Structures are given as structure tokens and as C-alpha cells.
PDB file of C-alpha atoms in Angstrom:
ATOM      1  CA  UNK A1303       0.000   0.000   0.000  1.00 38.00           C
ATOM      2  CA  UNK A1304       1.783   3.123  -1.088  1.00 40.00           C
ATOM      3  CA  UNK A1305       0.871   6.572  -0.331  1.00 42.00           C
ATOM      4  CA  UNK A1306       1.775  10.240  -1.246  1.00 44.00           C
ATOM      5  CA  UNK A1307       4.413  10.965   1.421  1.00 42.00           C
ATOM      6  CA  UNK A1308       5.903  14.493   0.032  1.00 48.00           C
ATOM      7  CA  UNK A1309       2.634  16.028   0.160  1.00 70.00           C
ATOM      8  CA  UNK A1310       0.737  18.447   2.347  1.00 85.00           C
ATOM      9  CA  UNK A1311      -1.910  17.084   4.787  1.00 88.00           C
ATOM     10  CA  UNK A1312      -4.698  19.092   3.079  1.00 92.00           C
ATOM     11  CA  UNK A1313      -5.613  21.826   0.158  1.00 95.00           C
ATOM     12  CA  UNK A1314      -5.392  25.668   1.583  1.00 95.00           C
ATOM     13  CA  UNK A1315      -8.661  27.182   1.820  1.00 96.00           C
ATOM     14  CA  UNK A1316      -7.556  29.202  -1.172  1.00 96.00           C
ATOM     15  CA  UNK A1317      -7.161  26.433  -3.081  1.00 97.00           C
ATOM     16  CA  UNK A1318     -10.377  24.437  -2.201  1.00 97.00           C
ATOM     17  CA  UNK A1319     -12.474  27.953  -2.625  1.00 97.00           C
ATOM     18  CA  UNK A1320     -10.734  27.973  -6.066  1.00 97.00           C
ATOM     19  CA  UNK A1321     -12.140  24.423  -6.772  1.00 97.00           C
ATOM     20  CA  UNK A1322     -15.484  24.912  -5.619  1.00 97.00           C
ATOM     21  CA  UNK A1323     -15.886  28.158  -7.457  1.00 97.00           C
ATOM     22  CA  UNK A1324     -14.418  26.866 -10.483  1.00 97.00           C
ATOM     23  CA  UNK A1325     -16.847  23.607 -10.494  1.00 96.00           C
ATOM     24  CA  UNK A1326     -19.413  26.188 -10.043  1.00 97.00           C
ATOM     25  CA  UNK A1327     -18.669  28.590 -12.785  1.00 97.00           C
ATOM     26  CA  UNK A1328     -17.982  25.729 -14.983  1.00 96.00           C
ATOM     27  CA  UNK A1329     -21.327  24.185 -14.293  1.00 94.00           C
ATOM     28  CA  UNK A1330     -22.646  27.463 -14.970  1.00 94.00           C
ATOM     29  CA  UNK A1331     -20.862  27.866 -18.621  1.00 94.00           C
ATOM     30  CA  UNK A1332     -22.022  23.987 -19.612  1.00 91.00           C
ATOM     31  CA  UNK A1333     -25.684  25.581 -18.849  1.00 89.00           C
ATOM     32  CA  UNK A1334     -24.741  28.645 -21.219  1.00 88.00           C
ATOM     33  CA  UNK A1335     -23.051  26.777 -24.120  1.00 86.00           C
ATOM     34  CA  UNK A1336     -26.082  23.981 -24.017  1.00 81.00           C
ATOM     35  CA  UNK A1337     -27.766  26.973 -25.355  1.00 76.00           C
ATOM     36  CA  UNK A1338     -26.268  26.705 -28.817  1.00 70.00           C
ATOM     37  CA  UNK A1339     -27.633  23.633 -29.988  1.00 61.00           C
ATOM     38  CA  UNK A1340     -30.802  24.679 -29.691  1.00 63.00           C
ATOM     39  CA  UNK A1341     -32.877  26.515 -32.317  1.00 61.00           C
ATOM     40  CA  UNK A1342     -32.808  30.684 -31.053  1.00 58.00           C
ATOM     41  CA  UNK A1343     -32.604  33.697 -32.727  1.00 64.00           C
ATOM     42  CA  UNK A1344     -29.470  35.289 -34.188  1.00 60.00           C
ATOM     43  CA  UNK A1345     -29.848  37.767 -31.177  1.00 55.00           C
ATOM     44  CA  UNK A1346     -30.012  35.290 -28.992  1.00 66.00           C
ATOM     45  CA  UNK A1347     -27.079  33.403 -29.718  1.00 65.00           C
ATOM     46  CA  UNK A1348     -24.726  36.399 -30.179  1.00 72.00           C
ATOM     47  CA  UNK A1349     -25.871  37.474 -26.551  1.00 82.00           C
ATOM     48  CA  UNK A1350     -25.856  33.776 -25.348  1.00 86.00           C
ATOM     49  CA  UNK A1351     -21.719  33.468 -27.183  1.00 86.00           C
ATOM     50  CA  UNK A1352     -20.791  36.421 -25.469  1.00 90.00           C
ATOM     51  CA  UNK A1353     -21.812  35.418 -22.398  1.00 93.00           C
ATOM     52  CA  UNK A1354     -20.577  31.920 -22.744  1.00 93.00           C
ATOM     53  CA  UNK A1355     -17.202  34.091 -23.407  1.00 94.00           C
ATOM     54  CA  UNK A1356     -17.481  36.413 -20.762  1.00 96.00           C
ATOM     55  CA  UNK A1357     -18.274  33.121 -17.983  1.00 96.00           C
ATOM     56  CA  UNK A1358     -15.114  31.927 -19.792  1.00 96.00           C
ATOM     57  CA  UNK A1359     -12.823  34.680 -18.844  1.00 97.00           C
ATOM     58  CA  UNK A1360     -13.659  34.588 -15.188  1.00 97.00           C
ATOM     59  CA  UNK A1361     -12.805  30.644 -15.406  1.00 98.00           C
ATOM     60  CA  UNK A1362      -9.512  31.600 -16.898  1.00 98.00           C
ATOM     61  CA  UNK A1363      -8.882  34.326 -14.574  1.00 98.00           C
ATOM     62  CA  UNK A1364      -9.782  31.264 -11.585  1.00 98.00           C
ATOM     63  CA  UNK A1365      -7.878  28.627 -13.233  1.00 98.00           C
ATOM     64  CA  UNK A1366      -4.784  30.575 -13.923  1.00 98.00           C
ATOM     65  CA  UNK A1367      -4.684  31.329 -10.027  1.00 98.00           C
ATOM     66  CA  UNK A1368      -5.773  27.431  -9.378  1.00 97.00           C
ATOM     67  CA  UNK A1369      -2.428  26.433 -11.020  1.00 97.00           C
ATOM     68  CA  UNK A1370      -0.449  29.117  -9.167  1.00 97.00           C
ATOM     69  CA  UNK A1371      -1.651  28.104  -6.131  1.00 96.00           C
ATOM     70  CA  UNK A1372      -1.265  24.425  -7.165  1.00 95.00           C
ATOM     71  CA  UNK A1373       2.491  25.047  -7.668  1.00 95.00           C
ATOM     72  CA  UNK A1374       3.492  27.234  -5.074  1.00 96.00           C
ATOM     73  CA  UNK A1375       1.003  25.055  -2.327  1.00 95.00           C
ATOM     74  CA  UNK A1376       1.379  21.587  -3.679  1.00 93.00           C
ATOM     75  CA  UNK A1377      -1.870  19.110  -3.714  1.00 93.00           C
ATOM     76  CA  UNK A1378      -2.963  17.421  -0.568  1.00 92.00           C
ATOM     77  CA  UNK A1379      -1.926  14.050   0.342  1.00 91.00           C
ATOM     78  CA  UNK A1380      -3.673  11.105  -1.228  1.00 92.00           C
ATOM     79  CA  UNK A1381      -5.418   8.997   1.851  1.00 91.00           C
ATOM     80  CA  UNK A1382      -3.163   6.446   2.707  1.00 89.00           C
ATOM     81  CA  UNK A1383      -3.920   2.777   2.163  1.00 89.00           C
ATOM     82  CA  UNK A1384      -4.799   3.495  -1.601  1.00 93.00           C
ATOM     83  CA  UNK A1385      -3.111   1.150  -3.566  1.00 94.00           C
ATOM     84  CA  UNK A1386      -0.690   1.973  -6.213  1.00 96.00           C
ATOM     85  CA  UNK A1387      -3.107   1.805  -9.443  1.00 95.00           C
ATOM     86  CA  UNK A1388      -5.302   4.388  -7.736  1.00 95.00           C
ATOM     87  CA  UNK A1389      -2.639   6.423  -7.105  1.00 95.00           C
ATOM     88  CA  UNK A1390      -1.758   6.371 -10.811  1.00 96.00           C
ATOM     89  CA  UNK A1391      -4.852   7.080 -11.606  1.00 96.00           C
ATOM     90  CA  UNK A1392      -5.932   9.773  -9.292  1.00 95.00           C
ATOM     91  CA  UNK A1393      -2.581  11.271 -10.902  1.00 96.00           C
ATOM     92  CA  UNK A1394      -3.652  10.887 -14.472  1.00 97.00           C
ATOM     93  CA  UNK A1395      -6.907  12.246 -13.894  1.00 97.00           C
ATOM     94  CA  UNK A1396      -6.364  15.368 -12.222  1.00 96.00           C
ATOM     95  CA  UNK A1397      -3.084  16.089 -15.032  1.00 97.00           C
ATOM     96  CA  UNK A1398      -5.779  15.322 -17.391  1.00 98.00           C
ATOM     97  CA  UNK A1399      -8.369  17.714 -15.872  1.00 97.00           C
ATOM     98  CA  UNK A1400      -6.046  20.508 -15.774  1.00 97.00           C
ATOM     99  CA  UNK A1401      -4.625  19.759 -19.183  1.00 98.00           C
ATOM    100  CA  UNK A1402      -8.291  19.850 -20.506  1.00 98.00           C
ATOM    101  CA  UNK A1403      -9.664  22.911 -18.747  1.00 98.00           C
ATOM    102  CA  UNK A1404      -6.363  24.065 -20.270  1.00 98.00           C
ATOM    103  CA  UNK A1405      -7.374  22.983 -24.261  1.00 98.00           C
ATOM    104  CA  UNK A1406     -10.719  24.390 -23.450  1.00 97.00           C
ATOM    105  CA  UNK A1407      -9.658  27.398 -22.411  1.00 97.00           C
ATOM    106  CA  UNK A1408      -7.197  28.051 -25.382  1.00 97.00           C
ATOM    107  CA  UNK A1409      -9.711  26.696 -28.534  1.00 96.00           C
ATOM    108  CA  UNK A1410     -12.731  28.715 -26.541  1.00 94.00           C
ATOM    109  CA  UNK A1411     -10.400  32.134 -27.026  1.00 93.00           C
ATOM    110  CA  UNK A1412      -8.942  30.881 -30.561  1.00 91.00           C
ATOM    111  CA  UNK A1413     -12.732  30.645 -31.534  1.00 88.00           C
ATOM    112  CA  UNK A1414     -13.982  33.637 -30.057  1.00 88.00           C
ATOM    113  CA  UNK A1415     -11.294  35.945 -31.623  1.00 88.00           C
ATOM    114  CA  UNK A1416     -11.957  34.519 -35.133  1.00 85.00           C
ATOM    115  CA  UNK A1417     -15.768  34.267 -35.277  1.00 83.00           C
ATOM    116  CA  UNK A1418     -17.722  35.811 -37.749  1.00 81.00           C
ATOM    117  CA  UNK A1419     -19.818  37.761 -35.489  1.00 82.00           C
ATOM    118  CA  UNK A1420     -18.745  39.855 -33.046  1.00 85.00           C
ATOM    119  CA  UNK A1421     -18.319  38.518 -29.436  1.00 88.00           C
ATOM    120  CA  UNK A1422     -18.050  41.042 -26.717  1.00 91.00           C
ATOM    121  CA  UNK A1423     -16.712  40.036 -22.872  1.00 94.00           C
ATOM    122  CA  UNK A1424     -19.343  41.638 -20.181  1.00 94.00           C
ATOM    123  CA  UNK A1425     -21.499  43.212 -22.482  1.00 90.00           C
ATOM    124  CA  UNK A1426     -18.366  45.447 -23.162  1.00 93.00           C
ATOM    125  CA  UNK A1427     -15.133  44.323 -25.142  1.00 90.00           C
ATOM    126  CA  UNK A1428     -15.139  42.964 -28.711  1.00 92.00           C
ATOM    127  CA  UNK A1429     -12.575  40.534 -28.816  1.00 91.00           C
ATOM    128  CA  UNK A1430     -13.075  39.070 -32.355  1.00 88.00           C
ATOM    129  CA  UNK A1431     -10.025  40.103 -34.636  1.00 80.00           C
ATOM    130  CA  UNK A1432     -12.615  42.250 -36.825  1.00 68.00           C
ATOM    131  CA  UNK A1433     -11.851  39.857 -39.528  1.00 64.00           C
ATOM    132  CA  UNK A1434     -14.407  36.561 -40.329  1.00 61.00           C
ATOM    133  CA  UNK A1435     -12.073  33.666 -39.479  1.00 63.00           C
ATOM    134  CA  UNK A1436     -14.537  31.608 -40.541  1.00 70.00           C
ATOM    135  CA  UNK A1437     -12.293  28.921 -41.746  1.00 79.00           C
ATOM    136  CA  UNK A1438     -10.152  28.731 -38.558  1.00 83.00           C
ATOM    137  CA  UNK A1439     -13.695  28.911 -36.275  1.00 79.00           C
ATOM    138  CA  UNK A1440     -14.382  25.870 -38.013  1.00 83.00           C
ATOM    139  CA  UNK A1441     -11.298  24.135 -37.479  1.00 90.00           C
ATOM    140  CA  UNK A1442     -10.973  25.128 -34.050  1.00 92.00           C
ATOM    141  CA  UNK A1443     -14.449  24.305 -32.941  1.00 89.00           C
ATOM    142  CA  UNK A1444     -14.254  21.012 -32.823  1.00 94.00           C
ATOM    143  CA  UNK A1445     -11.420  20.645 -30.824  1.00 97.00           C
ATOM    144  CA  UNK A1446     -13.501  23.202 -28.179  1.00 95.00           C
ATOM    145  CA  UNK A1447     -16.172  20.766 -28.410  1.00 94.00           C
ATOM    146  CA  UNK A1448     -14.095  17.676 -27.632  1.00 97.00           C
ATOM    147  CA  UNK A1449     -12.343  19.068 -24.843  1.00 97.00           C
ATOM    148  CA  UNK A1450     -16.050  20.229 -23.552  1.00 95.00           C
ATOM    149  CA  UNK A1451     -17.240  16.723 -23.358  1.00 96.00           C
ATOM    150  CA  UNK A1452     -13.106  15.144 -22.078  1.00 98.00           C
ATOM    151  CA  UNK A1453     -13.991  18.361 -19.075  1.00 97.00           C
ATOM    152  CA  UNK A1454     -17.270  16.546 -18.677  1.00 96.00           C
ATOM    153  CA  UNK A1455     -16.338  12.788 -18.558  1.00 97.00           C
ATOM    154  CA  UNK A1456     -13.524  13.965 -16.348  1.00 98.00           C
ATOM    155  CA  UNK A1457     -15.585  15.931 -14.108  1.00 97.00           C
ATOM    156  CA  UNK A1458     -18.221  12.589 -13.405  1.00 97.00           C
ATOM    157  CA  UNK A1459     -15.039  10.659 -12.846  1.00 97.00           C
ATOM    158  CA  UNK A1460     -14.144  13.266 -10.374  1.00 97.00           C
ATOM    159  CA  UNK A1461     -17.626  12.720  -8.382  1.00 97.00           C
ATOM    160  CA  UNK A1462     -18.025   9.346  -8.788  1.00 97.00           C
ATOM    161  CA  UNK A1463     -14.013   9.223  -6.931  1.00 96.00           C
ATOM    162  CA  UNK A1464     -15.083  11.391  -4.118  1.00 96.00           C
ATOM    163  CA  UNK A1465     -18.035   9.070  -3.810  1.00 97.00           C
ATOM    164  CA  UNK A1466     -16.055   6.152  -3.539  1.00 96.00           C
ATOM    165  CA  UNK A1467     -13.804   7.895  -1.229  1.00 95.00           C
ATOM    166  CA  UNK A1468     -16.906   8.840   0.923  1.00 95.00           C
ATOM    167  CA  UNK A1469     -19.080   5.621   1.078  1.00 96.00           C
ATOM    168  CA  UNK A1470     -16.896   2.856   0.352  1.00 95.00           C
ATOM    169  CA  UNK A1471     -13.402   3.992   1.268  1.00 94.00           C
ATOM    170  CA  UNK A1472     -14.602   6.037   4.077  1.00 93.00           C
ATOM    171  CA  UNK A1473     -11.454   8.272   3.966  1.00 93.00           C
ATOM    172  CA  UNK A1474     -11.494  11.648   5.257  1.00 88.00           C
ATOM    173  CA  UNK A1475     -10.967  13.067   1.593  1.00 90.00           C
ATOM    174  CA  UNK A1476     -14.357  13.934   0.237  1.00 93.00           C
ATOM    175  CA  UNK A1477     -15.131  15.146   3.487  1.00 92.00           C
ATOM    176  CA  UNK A1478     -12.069  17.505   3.730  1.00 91.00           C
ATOM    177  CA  UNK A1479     -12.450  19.332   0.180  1.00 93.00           C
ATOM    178  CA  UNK A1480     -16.259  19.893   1.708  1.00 93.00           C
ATOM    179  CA  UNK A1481     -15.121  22.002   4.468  1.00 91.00           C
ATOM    180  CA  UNK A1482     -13.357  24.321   2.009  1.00 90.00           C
ATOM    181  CA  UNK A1483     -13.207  27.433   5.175  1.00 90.00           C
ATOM    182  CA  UNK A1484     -11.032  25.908   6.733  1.00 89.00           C
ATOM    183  CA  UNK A1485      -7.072  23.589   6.404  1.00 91.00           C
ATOM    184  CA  UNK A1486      -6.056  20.835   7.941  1.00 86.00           C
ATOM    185  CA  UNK A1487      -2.554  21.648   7.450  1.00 68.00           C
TER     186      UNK A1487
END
């Protein structure tokens, strides 16, 4: 049984009010971009892009102090007693979380700077490129899309783990990101 020995007891509260905002404002955007496969009005889907973009900036903004934290703080230790595959894998999918937040972040503001309409952050800022990028949009959108649905996959593996770790490994994990006011360490 191995366990995570160079690591910190717990998250810091900054870094566990950084999660739980983050899943929040994520869950929020999903709502937002579920929008555009819908039938609307061109109004309505220039309004409902620009907000999708403008939810997306304060994600970057929270994800770009996640992974500051996350370097200068270091992640929690894993509970011991979990064996080595789980290790691995809790490993692989948090890399892979952050390296698809990442890709989702970067095709969502290569799209948004080279659609055809405009696309304005807060009601306020036009951030297309003021030329119709058409082509690119359409190259770039499906990568947006696939990290969209590798963000979603990832983030019910991310539940269904704490649940384990709740009601079958009854660790102390799940129950420590829950009290995000407050460190163990």
C-alpha cells in the first residue's frame, strides 16, 4: 500500500475555494453553451456566445490562479492505504483535468477571436479580430467541443471518486475538500 508521502496534509482554503468556485462557474458555462444547440434567434445566440465568453474569462482568470496556487502550495496528500493503481490514476486524472480545462480554455479564445460575429466580454469588449475567421472557427471548434465533453467525462469521474472515497473507502478526503473554510494543514 503506497501513499503520497511528500505532500501536504490538506488543500489551503484558497485552493479548495478555487475548486469549488471553479466547479461552479464551470457548471454554470455547460448551462450557457447547451444553449447553442438549440434553435434561437441570431440575437439570442450572439448574446448567449458572449456570455458563454465572458463566464469563460472569469474561469480563466480562476484557473490561472488554481495552477499558481497548485504550484506554489502543492496538492494534498492522497489517503493512505490506496493502492498503487489508484494512485496512478488519481494522478492521471487530475493532469488530465487541468490539461483539458487548459485545451478548453485556449480553442474557446482561438474561436472567439476569429468568429464571424462579433463577441463582446461583459457586455463590453469585442474581442473578435474584426476579420471573419470563418475557416479557422471551423477548425478550431471542434477541438472546443471535444475538450467540452473530455472536461465533462472527467468531471463525473471526479464525483463518482469522491463518492467512492466517501461511502466505500470512508477516507477523510471527500469530506475535507467539503469544508473548504477551513485547512487541515
Amino acid at each position: 500500500m503506497a501513499s503520497d508521502t511528500g505532500s501536504r496534509a490538506d488543500y489551503t482554503v484558497v485552493q479548495k475555494v478555487l475548486h469549488w468556485l471553479m466547479a461552479l462557474i464551470i457548471c454554470l458555462d455547460l448551462f450557457i453553451a447547451q444553449k447553442f444547440g438549440n434553435v434561437m434567434e441570431d440575437w439570442d445566440r450572439l448574446e448567449s456566445r458572449s456570455d458563454h465568453a465572458s463566464v469563460g474569462t472569469v474561469v480563466t482568470a480562476l484557473f490561472i490562479m488554481r495552477i499558481f496556487f497548485r504550484l506554489r502550495h502543492g496538492a494534498a496528500a492522497l489517503p493512505a492505504g490506496m493502492s498503487v493503481w489508484q494512485i496512478r490514476a488519481a494522478h492521471l486524472a487530475h493532469f488530465a483535468m487541468y490539461f483539458f480545462i487548459g485545451l478548453l480554455i485556449f480553442s474557446g479564445i482561438a474561436t472567439a477571436v476569429n468568429a464571424a460575429e462579433p463577441i463582446t466580454l461583459f457586455g463590453q469588449f469585442d474581442i473578435t479580430l474584426g476579420q471573419a475567421g470563418e475557416d479557422l472557427f471551423q477548425q478550431i471548434r471542434p477541438i472546443h467541443e471535444f475538450a467540452t465533453n473530455a472536461v465533462i467525462a472527467l468531471i463525473v469521474v471526479h464525483i463518482l471518486a469522491a463518492l467512492y472515497h466517501q461511502f466505500i473507502a470512508r477516507d477523510d478526503s471527500t469530506v475535507r475538500m467539503l469544508k473548504f473554510w477551513r485547512s487541515e494543514s
